[in-house]
PDB file of C-alpha atoms in Angstrom:
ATOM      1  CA  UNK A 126    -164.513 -64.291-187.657  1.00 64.00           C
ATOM      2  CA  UNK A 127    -166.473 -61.458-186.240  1.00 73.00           C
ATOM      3  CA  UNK A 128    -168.675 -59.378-188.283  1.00 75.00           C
ATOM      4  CA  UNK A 129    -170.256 -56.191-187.326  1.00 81.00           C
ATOM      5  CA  UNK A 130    -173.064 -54.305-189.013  1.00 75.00           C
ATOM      6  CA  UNK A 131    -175.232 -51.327-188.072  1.00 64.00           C
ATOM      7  CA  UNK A 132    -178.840 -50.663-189.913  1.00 67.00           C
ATOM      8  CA  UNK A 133    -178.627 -47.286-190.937  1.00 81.00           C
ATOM      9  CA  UNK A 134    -175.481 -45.594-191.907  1.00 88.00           C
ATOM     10  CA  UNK A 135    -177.171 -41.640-190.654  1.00 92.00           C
ATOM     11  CA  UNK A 136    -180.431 -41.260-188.182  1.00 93.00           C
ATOM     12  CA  UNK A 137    -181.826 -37.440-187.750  1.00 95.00           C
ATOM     13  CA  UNK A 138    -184.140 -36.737-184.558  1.00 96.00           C
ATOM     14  CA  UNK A 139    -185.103 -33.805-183.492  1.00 96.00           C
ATOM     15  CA  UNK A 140    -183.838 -32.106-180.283  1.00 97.00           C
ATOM     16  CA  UNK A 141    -185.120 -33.536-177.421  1.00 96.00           C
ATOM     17  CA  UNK A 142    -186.471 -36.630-178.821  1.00 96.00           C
ATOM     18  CA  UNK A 143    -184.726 -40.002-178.133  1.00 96.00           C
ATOM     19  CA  UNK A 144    -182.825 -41.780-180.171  1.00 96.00           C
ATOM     20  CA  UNK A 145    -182.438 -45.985-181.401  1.00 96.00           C
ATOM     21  CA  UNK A 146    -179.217 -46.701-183.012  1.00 95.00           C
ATOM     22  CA  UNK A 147    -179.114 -50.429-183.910  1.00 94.00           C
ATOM     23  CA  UNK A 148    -176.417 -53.116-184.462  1.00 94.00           C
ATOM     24  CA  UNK A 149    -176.105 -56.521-185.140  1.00 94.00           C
ATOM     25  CA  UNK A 150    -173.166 -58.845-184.600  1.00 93.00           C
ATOM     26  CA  UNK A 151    -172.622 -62.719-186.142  1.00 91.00           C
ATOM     27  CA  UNK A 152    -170.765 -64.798-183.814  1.00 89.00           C
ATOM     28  CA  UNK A 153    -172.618 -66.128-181.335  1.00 88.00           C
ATOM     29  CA  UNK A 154    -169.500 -66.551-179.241  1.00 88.00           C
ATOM     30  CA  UNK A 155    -169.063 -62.990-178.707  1.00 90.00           C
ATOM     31  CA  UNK A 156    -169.460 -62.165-175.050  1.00 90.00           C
ATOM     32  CA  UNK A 157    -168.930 -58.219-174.616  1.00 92.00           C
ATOM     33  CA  UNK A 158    -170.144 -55.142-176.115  1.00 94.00           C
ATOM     34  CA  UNK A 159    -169.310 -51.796-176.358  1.00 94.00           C
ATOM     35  CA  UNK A 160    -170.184 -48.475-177.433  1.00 95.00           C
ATOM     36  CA  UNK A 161    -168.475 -46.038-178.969  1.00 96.00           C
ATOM     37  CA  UNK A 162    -168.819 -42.291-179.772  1.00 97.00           C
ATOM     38  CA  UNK A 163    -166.810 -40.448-182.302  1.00 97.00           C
ATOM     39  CA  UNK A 164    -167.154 -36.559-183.006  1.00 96.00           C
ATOM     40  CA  UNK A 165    -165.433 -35.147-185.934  1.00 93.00           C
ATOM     41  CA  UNK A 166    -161.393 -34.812-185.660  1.00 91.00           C
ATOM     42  CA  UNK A 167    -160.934 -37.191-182.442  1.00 94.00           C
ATOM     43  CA  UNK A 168    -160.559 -40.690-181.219  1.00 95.00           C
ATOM     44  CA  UNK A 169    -163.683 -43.036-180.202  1.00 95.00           C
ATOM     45  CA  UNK A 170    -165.061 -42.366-176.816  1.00 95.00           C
ATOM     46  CA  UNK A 171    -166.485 -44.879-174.781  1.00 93.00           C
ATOM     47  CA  UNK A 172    -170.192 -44.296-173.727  1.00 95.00           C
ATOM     48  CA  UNK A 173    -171.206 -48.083-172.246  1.00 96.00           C
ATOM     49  CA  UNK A 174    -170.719 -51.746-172.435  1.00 94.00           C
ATOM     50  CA  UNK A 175    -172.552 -55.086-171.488  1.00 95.00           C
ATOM     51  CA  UNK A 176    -171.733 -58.400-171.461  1.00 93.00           C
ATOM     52  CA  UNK A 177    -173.412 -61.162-172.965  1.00 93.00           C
ATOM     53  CA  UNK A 178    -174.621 -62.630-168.977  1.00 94.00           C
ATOM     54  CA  UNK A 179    -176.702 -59.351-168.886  1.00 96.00           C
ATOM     55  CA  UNK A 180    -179.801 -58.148-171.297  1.00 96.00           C
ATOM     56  CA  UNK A 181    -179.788 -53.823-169.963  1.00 98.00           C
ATOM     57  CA  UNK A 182    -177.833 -51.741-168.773  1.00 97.00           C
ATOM     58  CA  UNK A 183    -178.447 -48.031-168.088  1.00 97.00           C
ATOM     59  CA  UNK A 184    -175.897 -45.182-167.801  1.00 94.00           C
ATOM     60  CA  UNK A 185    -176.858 -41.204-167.787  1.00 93.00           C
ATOM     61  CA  UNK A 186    -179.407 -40.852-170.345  1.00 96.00           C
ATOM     62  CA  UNK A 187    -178.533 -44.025-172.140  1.00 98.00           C
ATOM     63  CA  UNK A 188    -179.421 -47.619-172.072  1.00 98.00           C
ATOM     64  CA  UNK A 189    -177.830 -50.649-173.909  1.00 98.00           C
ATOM     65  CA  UNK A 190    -179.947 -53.717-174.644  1.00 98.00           C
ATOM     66  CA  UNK A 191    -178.770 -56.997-176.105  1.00 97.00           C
ATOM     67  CA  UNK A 192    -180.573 -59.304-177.366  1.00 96.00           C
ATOM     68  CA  UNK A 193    -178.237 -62.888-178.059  1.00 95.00           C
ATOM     69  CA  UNK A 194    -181.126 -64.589-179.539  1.00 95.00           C
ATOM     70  CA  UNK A 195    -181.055 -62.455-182.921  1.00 94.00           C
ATOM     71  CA  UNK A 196    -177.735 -61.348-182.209  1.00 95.00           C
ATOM     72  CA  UNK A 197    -178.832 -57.726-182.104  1.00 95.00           C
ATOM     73  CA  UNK A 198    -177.522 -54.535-180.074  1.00 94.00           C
ATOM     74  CA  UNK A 199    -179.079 -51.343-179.730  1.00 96.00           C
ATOM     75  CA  UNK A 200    -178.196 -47.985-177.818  1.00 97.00           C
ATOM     76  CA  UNK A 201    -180.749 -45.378-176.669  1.00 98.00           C
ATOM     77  CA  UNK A 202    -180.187 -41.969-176.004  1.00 98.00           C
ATOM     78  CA  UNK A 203    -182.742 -40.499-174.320  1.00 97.00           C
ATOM     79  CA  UNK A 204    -183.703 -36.743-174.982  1.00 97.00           C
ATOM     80  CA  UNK A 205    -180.961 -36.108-177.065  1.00 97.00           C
ATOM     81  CA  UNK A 206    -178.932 -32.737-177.277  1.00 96.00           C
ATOM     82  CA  UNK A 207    -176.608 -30.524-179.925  1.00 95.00           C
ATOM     83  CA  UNK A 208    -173.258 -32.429-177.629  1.00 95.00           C
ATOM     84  CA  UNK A 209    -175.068 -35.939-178.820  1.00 97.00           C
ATOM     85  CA  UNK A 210    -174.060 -35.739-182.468  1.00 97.00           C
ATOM     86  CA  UNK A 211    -171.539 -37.919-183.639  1.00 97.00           C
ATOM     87  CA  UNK A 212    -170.939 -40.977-185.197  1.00 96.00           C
ATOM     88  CA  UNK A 213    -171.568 -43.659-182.890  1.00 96.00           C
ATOM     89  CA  UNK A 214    -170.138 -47.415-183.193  1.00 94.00           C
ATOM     90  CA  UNK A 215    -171.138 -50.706-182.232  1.00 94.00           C
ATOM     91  CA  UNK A 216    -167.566 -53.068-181.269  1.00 93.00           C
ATOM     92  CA  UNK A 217    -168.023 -56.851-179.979  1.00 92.00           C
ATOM     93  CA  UNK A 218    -165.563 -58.663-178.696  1.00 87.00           C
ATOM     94  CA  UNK A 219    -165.439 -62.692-177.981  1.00 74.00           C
ATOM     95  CA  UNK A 220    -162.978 -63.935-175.693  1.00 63.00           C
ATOM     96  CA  UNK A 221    -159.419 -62.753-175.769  1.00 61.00           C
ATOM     97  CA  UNK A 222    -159.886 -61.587-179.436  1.00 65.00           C
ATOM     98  CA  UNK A 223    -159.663 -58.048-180.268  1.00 74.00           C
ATOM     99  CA  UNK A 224    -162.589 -55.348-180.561  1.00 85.00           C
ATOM    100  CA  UNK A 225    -164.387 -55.683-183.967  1.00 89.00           C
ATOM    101  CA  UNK A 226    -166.699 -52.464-185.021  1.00 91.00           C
ATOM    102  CA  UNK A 227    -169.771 -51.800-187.251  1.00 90.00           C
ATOM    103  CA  UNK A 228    -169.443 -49.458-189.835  1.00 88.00           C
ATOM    104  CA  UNK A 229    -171.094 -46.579-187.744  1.00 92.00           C
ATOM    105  CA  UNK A 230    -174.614 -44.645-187.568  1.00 94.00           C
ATOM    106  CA  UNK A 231    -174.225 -40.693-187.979  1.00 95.00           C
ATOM    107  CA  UNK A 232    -176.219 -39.523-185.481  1.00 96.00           C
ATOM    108  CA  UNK A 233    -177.814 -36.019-186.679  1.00 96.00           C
ATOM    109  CA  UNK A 234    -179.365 -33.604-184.242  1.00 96.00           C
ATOM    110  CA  UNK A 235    -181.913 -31.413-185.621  1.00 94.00           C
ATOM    111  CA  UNK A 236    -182.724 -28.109-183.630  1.00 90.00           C
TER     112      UNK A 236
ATOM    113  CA  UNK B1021    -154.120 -38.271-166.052  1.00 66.00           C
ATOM    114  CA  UNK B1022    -153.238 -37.804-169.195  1.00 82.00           C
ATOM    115  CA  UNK B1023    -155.032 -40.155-171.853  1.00 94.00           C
ATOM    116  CA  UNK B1024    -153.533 -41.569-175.208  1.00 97.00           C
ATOM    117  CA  UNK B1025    -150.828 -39.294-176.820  1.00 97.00           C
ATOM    118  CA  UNK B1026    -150.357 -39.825-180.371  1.00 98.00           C
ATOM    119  CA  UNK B1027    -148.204 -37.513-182.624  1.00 98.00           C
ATOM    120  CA  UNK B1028    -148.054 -36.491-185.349  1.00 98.00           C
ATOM    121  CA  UNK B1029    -152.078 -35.400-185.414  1.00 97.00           C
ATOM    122  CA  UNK B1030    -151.544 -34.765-189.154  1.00 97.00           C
ATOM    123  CA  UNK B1031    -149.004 -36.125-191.944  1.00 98.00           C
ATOM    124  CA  UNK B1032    -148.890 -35.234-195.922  1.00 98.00           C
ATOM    125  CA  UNK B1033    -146.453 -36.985-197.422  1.00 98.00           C
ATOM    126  CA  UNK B1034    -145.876 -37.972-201.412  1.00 97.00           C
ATOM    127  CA  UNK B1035    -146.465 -41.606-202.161  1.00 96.00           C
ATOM    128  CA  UNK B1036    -143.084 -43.870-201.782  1.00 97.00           C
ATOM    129  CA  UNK B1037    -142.343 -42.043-198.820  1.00 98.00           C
ATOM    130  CA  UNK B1038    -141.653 -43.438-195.057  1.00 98.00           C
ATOM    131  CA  UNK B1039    -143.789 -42.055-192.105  1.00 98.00           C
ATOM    132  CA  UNK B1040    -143.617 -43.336-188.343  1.00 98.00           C
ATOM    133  CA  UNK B1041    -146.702 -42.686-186.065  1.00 98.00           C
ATOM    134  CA  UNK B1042    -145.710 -42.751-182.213  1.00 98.00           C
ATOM    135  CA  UNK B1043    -148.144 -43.537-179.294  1.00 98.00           C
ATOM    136  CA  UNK B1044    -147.528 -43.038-175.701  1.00 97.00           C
ATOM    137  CA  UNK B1045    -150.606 -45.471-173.676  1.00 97.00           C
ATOM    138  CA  UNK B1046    -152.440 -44.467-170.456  1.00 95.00           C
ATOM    139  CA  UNK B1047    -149.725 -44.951-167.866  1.00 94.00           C
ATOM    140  CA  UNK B1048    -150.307 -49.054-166.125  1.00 92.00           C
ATOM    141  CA  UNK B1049    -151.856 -49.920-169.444  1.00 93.00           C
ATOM    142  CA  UNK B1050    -150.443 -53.258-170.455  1.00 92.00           C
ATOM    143  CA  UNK B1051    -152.055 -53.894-174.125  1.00 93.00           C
ATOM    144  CA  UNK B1052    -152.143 -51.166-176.859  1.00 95.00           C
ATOM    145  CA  UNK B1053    -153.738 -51.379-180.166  1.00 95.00           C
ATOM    146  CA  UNK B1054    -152.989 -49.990-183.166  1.00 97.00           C
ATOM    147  CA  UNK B1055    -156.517 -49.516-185.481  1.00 96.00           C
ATOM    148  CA  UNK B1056    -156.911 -48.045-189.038  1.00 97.00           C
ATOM    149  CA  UNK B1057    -159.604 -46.435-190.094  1.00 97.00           C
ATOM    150  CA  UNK B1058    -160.817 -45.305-193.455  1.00 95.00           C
ATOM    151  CA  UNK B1059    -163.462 -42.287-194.013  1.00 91.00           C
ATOM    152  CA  UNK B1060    -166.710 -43.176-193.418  1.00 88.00           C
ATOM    153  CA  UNK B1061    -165.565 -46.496-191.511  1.00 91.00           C
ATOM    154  CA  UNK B1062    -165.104 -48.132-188.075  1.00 93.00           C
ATOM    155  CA  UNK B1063    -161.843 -48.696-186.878  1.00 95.00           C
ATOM    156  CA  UNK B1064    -159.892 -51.780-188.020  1.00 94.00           C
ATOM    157  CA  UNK B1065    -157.111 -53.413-186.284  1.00 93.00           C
ATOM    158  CA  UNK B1066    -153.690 -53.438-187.511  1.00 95.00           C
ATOM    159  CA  UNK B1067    -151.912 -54.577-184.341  1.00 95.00           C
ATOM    160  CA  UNK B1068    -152.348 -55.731-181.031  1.00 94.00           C
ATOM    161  CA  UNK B1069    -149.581 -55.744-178.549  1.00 94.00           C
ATOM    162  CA  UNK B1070    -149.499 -57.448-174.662  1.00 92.00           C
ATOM    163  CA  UNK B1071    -146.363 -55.633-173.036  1.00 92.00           C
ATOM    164  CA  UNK B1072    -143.704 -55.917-175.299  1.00 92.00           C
ATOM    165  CA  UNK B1073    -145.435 -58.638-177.401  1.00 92.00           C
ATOM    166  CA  UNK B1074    -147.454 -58.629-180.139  1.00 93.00           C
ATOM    167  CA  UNK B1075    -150.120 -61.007-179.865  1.00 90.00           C
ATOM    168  CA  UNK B1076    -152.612 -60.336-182.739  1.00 89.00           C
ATOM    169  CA  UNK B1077    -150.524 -58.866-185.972  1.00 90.00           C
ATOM    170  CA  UNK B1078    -153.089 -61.097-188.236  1.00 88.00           C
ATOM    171  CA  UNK B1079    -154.102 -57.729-190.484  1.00 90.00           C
ATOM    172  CA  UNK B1080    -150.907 -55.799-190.665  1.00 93.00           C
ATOM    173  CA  UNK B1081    -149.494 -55.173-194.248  1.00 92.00           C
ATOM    174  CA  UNK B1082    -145.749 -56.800-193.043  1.00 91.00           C
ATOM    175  CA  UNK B1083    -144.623 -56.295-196.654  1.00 95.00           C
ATOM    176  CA  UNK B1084    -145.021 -52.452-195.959  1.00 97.00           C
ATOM    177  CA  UNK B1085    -145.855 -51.941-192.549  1.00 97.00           C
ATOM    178  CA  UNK B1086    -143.977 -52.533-188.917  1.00 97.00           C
ATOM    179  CA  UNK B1087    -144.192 -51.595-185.258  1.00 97.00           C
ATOM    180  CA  UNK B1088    -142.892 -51.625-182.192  1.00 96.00           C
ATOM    181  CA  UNK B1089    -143.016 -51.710-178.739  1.00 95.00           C
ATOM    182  CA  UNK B1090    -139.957 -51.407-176.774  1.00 83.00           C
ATOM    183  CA  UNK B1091    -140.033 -52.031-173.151  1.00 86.00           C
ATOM    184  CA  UNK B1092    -143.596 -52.067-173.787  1.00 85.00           C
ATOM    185  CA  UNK B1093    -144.787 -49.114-172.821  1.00 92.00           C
ATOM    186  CA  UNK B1094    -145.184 -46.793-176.137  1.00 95.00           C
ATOM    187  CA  UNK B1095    -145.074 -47.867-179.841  1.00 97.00           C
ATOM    188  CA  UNK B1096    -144.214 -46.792-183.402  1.00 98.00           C
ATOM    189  CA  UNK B1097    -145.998 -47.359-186.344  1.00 98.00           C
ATOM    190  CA  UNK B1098    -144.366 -46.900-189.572  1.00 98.00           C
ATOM    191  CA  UNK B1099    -145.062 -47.172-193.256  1.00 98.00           C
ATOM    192  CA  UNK B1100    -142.227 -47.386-195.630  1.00 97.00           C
ATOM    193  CA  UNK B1101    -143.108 -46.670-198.737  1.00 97.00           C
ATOM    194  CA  UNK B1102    -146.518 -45.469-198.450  1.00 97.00           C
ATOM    195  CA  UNK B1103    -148.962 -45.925-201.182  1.00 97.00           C
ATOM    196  CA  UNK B1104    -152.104 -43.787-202.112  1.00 97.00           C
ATOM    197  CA  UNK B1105    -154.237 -46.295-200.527  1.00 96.00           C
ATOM    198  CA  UNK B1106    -152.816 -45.548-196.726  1.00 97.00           C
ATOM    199  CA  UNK B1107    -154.860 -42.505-196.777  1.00 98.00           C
ATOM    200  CA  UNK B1108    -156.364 -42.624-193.606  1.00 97.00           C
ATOM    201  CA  UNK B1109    -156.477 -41.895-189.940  1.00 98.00           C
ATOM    202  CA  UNK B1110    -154.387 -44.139-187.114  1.00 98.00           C
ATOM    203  CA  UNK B1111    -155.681 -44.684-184.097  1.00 98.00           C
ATOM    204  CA  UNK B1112    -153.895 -45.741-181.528  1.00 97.00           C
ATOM    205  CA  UNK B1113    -155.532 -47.288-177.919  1.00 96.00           C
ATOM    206  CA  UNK B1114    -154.980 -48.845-175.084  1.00 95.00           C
ATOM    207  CA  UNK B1115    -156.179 -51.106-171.927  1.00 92.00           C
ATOM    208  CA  UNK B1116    -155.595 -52.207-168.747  1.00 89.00           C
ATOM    209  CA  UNK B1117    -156.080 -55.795-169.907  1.00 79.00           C
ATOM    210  CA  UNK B1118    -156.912 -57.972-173.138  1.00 74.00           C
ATOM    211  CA  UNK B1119    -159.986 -56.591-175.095  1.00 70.00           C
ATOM    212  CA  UNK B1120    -162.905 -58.256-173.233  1.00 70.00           C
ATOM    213  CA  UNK B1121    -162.162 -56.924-170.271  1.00 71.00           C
ATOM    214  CA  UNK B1122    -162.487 -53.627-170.496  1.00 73.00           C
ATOM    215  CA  UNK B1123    -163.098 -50.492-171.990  1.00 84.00           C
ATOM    216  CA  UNK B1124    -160.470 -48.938-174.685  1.00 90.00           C
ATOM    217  CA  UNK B1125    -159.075 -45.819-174.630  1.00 94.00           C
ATOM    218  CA  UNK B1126    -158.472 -44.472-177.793  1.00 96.00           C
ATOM    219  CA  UNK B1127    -155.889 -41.252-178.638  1.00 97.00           C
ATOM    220  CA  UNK B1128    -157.305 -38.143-181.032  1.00 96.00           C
ATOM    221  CA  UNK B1129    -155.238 -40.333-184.053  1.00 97.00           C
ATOM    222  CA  UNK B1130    -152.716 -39.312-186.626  1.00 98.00           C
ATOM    223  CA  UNK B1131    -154.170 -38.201-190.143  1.00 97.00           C
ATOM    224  CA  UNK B1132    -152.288 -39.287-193.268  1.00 98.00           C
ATOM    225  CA  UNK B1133    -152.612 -38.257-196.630  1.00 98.00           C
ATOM    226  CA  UNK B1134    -150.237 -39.392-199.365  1.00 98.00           C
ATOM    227  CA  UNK B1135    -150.178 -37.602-202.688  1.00 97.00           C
TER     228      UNK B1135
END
């Protein structure tokens, strides 16, 4: 099966700066990607996906990359802001299997 | 449009007791999911249903837990009994297709704690 990991359970950056939060997945079979955002008290909330035929993709102020060769995922958030703090999660899918997520990376904004 | 209902938000109940978690989906949205997640973790997946069907119930405790999905448009979860380790929050989600094809829509999640 699917595994998920992220490299650092908390990141702090300072307001304004932007922000790496990293993930790697182990099936090489996996074929779609997705981020996640979670403040406290509420359900995920989906910020941006890929899929494995694509290495970037940009949304408002963030950009996914994928890399299959290492099997690595990371999401950048450029200049970030107080809103941007949450806990943010990594979920890969591979074919008609169901979302598997990383642990999460606590994303700390420091004014 | 409204987006994933799920009720209760919070539950204390003593340990050996029943509790049912209901979730109404994003209206057209053919697969729900059921996910569990602990403090400090990502969600897990307890359940995955297509319609009325569930497809993926590989990680559901069946000695304790059930659902259902009548006419396949919202679901209960239920516990019966529940044990100190089911302290957690329930998510419930949904999609307009299986889970590589989109994006998931998760509700706010019901909060247990059992004492």
């Amino acid at each position: 099966g699917e595994s998920v990991g992220l490299h650092l359970p908390t990141l702090s950056v300072q307001e304004g700066d932007n922000s790496i939060i990293n993930c790697a997945y182990s099936n090489s079979a996996s074929d779609y990607f997705i981020w996640y955002k979670q403040e406290s008290g509420k359900g995920p909330q989906f910020i941006i996906d890929i899929r494995s035929n694509m290495d970037k993709r940009q949304g408002q102020r963030v950009t996914v990359l994928l890399n299959k060769t290492v099997k690595h995922l990371s999401l950048q958030i450029a200049a970030t802001q107080p809103g941007d703090s949450a806990v943010y999660f990594c979920a890969v899918s591979g074919g008609a299997d169901g979302l598997t997520f990383g642990k999460g990376t606590h994303l700390i904004i420091q004014p | 449009e409204a987006g994933v209902v799920q009720s209760p938000r919070y539950k204390i109940i003593e340990k050996k007791q029943p509790v049912a978690f209901w979730c109404n989906p994003i209206s057209g949205h053919n697969t729900l999911y059921w996910y569990l997640q602990n403090l400090g973790q990502g969600p897990e997946l307890l359940i995955r249903y297509e319609n009325e069907e569930a497809v993926d119930d590989s990680q559901l405790p069946k000695d304790r837990f059930s659902a259902e999905r009548l006419k396949g448009v919202d679901s209960t979860l239920k516990i019966q009994p529940a044990e100190l380790g089911d302290s957690a929050v329930y998510l419930c989600a949904s999609s307009l297709g299986s889970p590589n094809t989109g994006e998931l829509f998760f509700g706010e999640g019901s909060r247990l704690t059992v004492l």
